[in-house]
CSV table of C-alpha atoms in Angstrom, one decimal:
chain,number,residue,atom,x,y,z
L,22,MET,CA,0.7,-0.2,0.1
L,23,SER,CA,1.5,3.2,-1.2
L,24,ASP,CA,1.7,6.1,1.6
L,25,MET,CA,-0.2,8.5,-0.4
L,26,CYS,CA,-2.8,11.0,0.8
L,27,GLY,CA,-6.0,8.8,1.0
L,28,PRO,CA,-9.1,8.2,2.1
L,29,ASP,CA,-8.5,5.2,3.1
L,30,GLU,CA,-4.2,4.8,3.9
L,31,ALA,CA,-2.5,3.9,6.3
L,32,VAL,CA,-0.5,6.8,7.4
L,33,ASN,CA,3.6,5.4,8.2
L,34,LEU,CA,4.6,7.7,10.8
L,35,ALA,CA,8.6,7.0,9.2
L,36,HIS,CA,7.3,7.9,6.7
L,37,ARG,CA,5.2,11.1,6.7
L,38,LEU,CA,8.9,12.9,8.9
L,39,SER,CA,10.8,12.0,6.2
L,40,LEU,CA,9.2,14.5,4.5
L,41,PHE,CA,10.3,17.3,5.8
L,42,ASN,CA,13.4,18.5,8.5
L,43,GLU,CA,11.5,21.5,8.5
L,44,LEU,CA,12.0,22.2,12.8
L,45,TRP,CA,8.7,23.1,14.8
L,46,ALA,CA,6.6,23.6,12.0
L,47,GLN,CA,3.3,21.7,12.3
L,48,LYS,CA,2.9,19.4,9.8
L,49,LYS,CA,-1.3,18.1,9.7
L,50,ILE,CA,-1.1,14.3,9.2
L,51,ALA,CA,-4.8,13.2,9.7
L,52,ASP,CA,-8.0,15.2,10.7
L,53,LEU,CA,-10.4,14.1,14.1
L,54,ASN,CA,-13.5,14.8,14.4
L,55,ASP,CA,-13.1,18.2,15.1
L,56,TYR,CA,-9.2,17.4,16.5
L,57,GLU,CA,-6.1,17.3,14.7
L,58,VAL,CA,-3.1,14.8,14.8
L,59,LYS,CA,0.4,17.5,13.7
L,60,LEU,CA,3.8,15.5,13.6
L,61,ALA,CA,6.5,18.2,14.2
L,62,LYS,CA,10.7,18.3,14.6
L,63,LEU,CA,12.2,20.3,17.1
L,64,LYS,CA,15.7,21.0,18.4
L,65,GLY,CA,16.6,23.9,21.2
L,66,GLU,CA,13.9,25.4,23.2
L,67,PHE,CA,11.0,26.4,22.0
L,68,VAL,CA,9.1,29.7,23.6
L,69,TRP,CA,6.7,30.0,27.0
L,70,HIS,CA,3.2,29.5,26.5
L,71,SER,CA,0.5,28.2,27.7
L,72,HIS,CA,-3.4,27.2,24.7
L,73,PRO,CA,-6.0,28.4,28.0
L,74,GLU,CA,-8.7,26.4,25.7
L,75,THR,CA,-7.6,23.9,25.0
L,76,ASP,CA,-5.2,20.4,26.4
L,77,GLU,CA,-2.6,19.6,24.2
L,78,LEU,CA,-1.4,15.7,24.1
L,79,PHE,CA,2.8,15.2,23.0
L,80,LEU,CA,3.7,11.5,22.4
L,81,VAL,CA,7.3,11.3,21.6
L,82,LEU,CA,8.8,9.2,18.3
L,83,ASP,CA,12.0,9.9,18.1
L,84,GLY,CA,15.2,11.3,20.3
L,85,ARG,CA,13.6,13.1,23.8
L,86,LEU,CA,11.9,15.8,24.8
L,87,THR,CA,12.1,18.3,27.8
L,88,ILE,CA,8.6,20.2,28.8
L,89,GLN,CA,9.2,22.6,31.0
L,90,LEU,CA,5.7,23.5,32.8
L,91,ARG,CA,5.2,26.7,35.1
L,92,GLY,CA,5.5,26.3,39.3
L,93,ARG,CA,5.9,22.5,37.9
L,94,ALA,CA,9.3,19.3,38.2
L,95,ASP,CA,9.9,19.4,34.2
L,96,VAL,CA,8.5,16.0,32.2
L,97,VAL,CA,11.0,14.3,30.2
L,98,LEU,CA,10.2,11.9,27.1
L,99,GLY,CA,11.6,9.2,25.3
L,100,PRO,CA,10.4,7.5,23.1
L,101,GLY,CA,7.2,6.1,23.1
L,102,GLU,CA,6.0,8.3,25.6
L,103,LEU,CA,3.8,10.2,25.9
L,104,PHE,CA,2.4,13.9,28.7
L,105,VAL,CA,-1.1,16.0,28.0
L,106,VAL,CA,-0.1,19.2,29.2
L,107,PRO,CA,-3.0,20.9,31.3
L,108,ARG,CA,-4.7,24.0,29.4
L,109,GLY,CA,-3.3,27.0,31.2
L,110,VAL,CA,-0.9,25.8,32.9
L,111,GLU,CA,2.5,27.6,30.7
L,112,HIS,CA,5.0,25.0,29.4
L,113,CYS,CA,7.8,25.3,26.8
L,114,PRO,CA,9.1,21.9,25.2
L,115,LEU,CA,13.4,21.8,24.9
L,116,ALA,CA,15.4,19.2,22.8
L,117,GLU,CA,18.3,19.0,23.7
L,118,GLU,CA,19.1,16.5,20.0
L,119,GLU,CA,16.2,16.8,17.3
L,120,THR,CA,13.3,14.7,17.6
L,121,ALA,CA,10.4,14.2,16.4
L,122,ILE,CA,7.1,14.3,18.0
L,123,LEU,CA,3.5,13.6,17.0
L,124,LEU,CA,1.2,15.5,19.2
L,125,LEU,CA,-3.1,16.1,18.9
L,126,GLU,CA,-5.5,18.9,19.5
L,127,PRO,CA,-8.2,20.7,18.0
L,128,ALA,CA,-8.0,22.4,15.0
L,129,GLY,CA,-6.5,26.0,14.9
L,130,THR,CA,-4.3,25.7,18.4
L,131,LEU,CA,-1.5,28.0,17.9
L,132,ASN,CA,2.1,26.2,18.4
L,133,THR,CA,3.1,29.8,20.2
L,134,GLY,CA,-0.7,30.0,21.8
L,135,ASP,CA,-1.1,33.3,23.7
L,136,ALA,CA,2.1,34.1,23.4
L,137,GLY,CA,2.5,35.2,19.8
L,138,GLY,CA,5.1,36.2,18.3
L,139,PRO,CA,7.7,35.1,16.2
L,140,LEU,CA,7.3,31.6,16.0
L,141,THR,CA,3.6,31.6,15.9
L,142,ARG,CA,3.2,30.0,12.7
L,143,PRO,CA,-0.2,27.9,11.2
L,144,ALA,CA,0.1,23.9,11.0
L,145,GLU,CA,0.4,22.8,7.2
L,146,ARG,CA,-0.7,19.8,5.6
L,147,LEU,CA,2.2,17.4,5.3
L,148,THR,CA,1.5,16.9,1.9
I,103,MET,CA,10.7,9.0,37.4
I,104,SER,CA,8.3,6.3,38.2
I,105,ASP,CA,5.6,5.0,35.4
I,106,MET,CA,2.7,5.8,38.4
I,107,CYS,CA,-0.8,7.8,37.9
I,108,GLY,CA,-0.3,11.8,38.0
I,109,PRO,CA,-0.6,14.7,36.8
I,110,ASP,CA,2.8,15.2,35.5
I,111,GLU,CA,4.4,11.7,34.4
I,112,ALA,CA,5.3,10.9,30.9
I,113,VAL,CA,3.5,7.7,30.0
I,114,ASN,CA,5.4,5.3,28.7
I,115,LEU,CA,3.4,3.0,26.2
I,116,ALA,CA,5.4,-0.4,26.6
I,117,HIS,CA,5.2,-0.1,30.3
I,118,ARG,CA,1.2,0.5,30.3
I,119,LEU,CA,0.9,-2.4,28.2
I,120,SER,CA,3.0,-5.0,30.1
I,121,LEU,CA,-0.1,-3.6,33.1
I,122,PHE,CA,-2.4,-6.4,31.1
I,123,ASN,CA,-3.3,-9.1,28.8
I,124,GLU,CA,-7.6,-9.0,28.3
I,125,LEU,CA,-7.6,-8.7,24.8
I,126,TRP,CA,-10.1,-6.3,23.3
I,127,ALA,CA,-10.0,-4.4,26.6
I,128,GLN,CA,-9.7,-0.7,26.1
I,129,LYS,CA,-7.6,0.6,28.8
I,130,LYS,CA,-7.4,4.3,29.6
I,131,ILE,CA,-4.3,5.9,29.7
I,132,ALA,CA,-4.4,9.5,29.4
I,133,ASP,CA,-7.5,11.8,28.1
I,134,LEU,CA,-7.1,15.1,26.4
I,135,ASN,CA,-10.9,17.7,26.9
I,136,ASP,CA,-13.9,16.2,26.0
I,137,TYR,CA,-11.7,12.2,24.6
I,138,GLU,CA,-9.4,9.5,26.0
I,139,VAL,CA,-6.7,8.2,25.0
I,140,LYS,CA,-7.0,4.5,25.3
I,141,LEU,CA,-5.0,0.5,24.9
I,142,ALA,CA,-6.8,-2.7,23.6
I,143,LYS,CA,-4.9,-6.4,22.9
I,144,LEU,CA,-6.2,-7.7,19.8
I,145,LYS,CA,-6.2,-10.9,18.5
I,146,GLY,CA,-8.8,-12.8,16.1
I,147,GLU,CA,-11.6,-10.6,14.2
I,148,PHE,CA,-13.8,-8.2,16.2
I,149,VAL,CA,-17.3,-7.8,15.5
I,150,TRP,CA,-18.4,-5.5,12.8
I,151,HIS,CA,-20.4,-1.7,14.0
I,152,SER,CA,-19.5,1.3,13.7
I,153,HIS,CA,-19.8,5.5,15.0
I,154,PRO,CA,-22.5,7.8,14.0
I,155,GLU,CA,-20.8,10.2,15.9
I,156,THR,CA,-17.4,10.3,16.6
I,157,ASP,CA,-14.0,9.3,14.3
I,158,GLU,CA,-12.0,6.8,15.9
I,159,LEU,CA,-8.4,6.8,16.5
I,160,PHE,CA,-6.0,3.6,15.8
I,161,LEU,CA,-2.2,3.2,15.3
I,162,VAL,CA,-0.7,0.9,15.7
I,163,LEU,CA,2.2,0.3,17.8
I,164,ASP,CA,3.3,-3.7,18.0
I,165,GLY,CA,1.9,-6.6,15.9
I,166,ARG,CA,-0.1,-5.8,12.6
I,167,LEU,CA,-4.1,-4.0,12.0
I,168,THR,CA,-6.4,-5.2,9.3
I,169,ILE,CA,-9.1,-2.9,9.2
I,170,GLN,CA,-12.1,-4.3,7.6
I,171,LEU,CA,-14.2,-1.6,6.0
I,172,ARG,CA,-18.0,-2.4,4.6
I,173,GLY,CA,-17.8,-2.2,0.5
I,174,ARG,CA,-13.5,0.0,0.5
I,175,ALA,CA,-10.4,-1.7,0.7
I,176,ASP,CA,-9.2,-3.3,3.9
I,177,VAL,CA,-6.3,-0.4,5.7
I,178,VAL,CA,-3.4,-2.8,6.6
I,179,LEU,CA,-1.8,-1.2,10.1
I,180,GLY,CA,1.8,-2.4,11.1
I,181,PRO,CA,4.2,-0.2,14.0
I,182,GLY,CA,4.1,3.0,13.5
I,183,GLU,CA,1.7,3.7,11.6
I,184,LEU,CA,-2.4,5.2,12.0
I,185,PHE,CA,-5.4,5.5,10.6
I,186,VAL,CA,-8.7,7.0,10.8
I,187,VAL,CA,-13.0,5.3,10.8
I,188,PRO,CA,-14.6,7.7,9.4
I,189,ARG,CA,-17.9,8.4,11.9
I,190,GLY,CA,-20.7,6.7,10.7
I,191,VAL,CA,-18.1,4.3,8.3
I,192,GLU,CA,-19.3,0.4,9.0
I,193,HIS,CA,-15.9,-1.6,10.0
I,194,CYS,CA,-14.2,-4.9,12.0
I,195,PRO,CA,-11.5,-5.0,13.3
I,196,LEU,CA,-8.9,-7.9,12.6
I,197,ALA,CA,-5.8,-9.1,14.0
I,198,GLU,CA,-4.3,-12.3,12.7
I,199,GLU,CA,-1.5,-12.2,15.6
I,200,GLU,CA,-1.7,-10.4,18.8
I,201,THR,CA,-1.8,-7.1,18.6
I,202,ALA,CA,-0.8,-3.8,20.3
I,203,ILE,CA,-3.2,-0.7,19.8
I,204,LEU,CA,-3.9,3.1,20.4
I,205,LEU,CA,-7.3,4.5,20.4
I,206,LEU,CA,-7.9,7.9,20.6
I,207,GLU,CA,-12.0,9.4,20.8
I,208,PRO,CA,-14.1,11.0,22.7
I,209,ALA,CA,-14.7,10.0,26.6
I,210,GLY,CA,-17.7,7.3,26.4
I,211,THR,CA,-17.0,5.8,23.3
I,212,LEU,CA,-18.6,2.6,22.6
I,213,ASN,CA,-15.8,0.0,21.4
I,214,THR,CA,-18.9,-2.1,19.9
I,215,GLY,CA,-20.6,1.4,18.8
I,216,ASP,CA,-23.8,1.1,17.5
I,217,ALA,CA,-23.1,-3.5,17.2
I,218,GLY,CA,-23.5,-4.4,21.3
I,219,GLY,CA,-23.7,-8.2,22.0
I,220,PRO,CA,-21.4,-9.9,24.5
I,221,LEU,CA,-19.0,-8.4,23.4
I,222,THR,CA,-19.6,-4.5,24.6
I,223,ARG,CA,-18.1,-3.3,27.7
I,224,PRO,CA,-16.9,0.7,29.1
I,225,ALA,CA,-13.4,1.9,29.1
I,226,GLU,CA,-11.5,1.1,32.1
I,227,ARG,CA,-8.8,3.2,32.9
I,228,LEU,CA,-5.6,1.7,33.6
I,229,THR,CA,-4.2,1.7,37.2
């Protein structure tokens, strides 16, 4: 079976990750009702922000992700580990090595949440 | 870091899978707004059913899953592959070998959807 985008095709995560190299860009790979499943590659430290309206799921596929949480202990995720950042909790992802993640949250959720700034960009469908 | 259930703990999927052996039981491991992230182990053929109100995300973690779709080609998923069954589409999972999956759908979605029957059971939190 090919990995082309289509209604009845398996989505192979490793193959989809091979299709882009940009860091901190969210690439949409599937819809689930009004939620989006996205991939991203991270390296370095992002910006502190929160999503007042929604929880945010992080699943690490490759590498190592530290989710810094304001006033709480860091959560460190390796491959096959997930964490849900609760709505309204200020957080800042940090990846010392290049790290690949799967994200799940409502469609239209911006990567920088309430912080805005130059790193803000909408998710793009990965084709 | 331990893998106990807690607000700021990574959820290690392999470890959580090691905590149960029941087939076709959905084990809840995280909440995302009003959605649930669940694990399940499958072997054999389930029942044909649909979820008229919601899409349903399947991600294979281990093994091999065939998602039979009424009137459409089967979708076959290996580890690291996902598929979203659209709402209302009748489907029947089939696993020739024991297969571990991650499921994501709104809280309260029943495993047998609109079909009911003896295999129906609510998701239980995996502790």
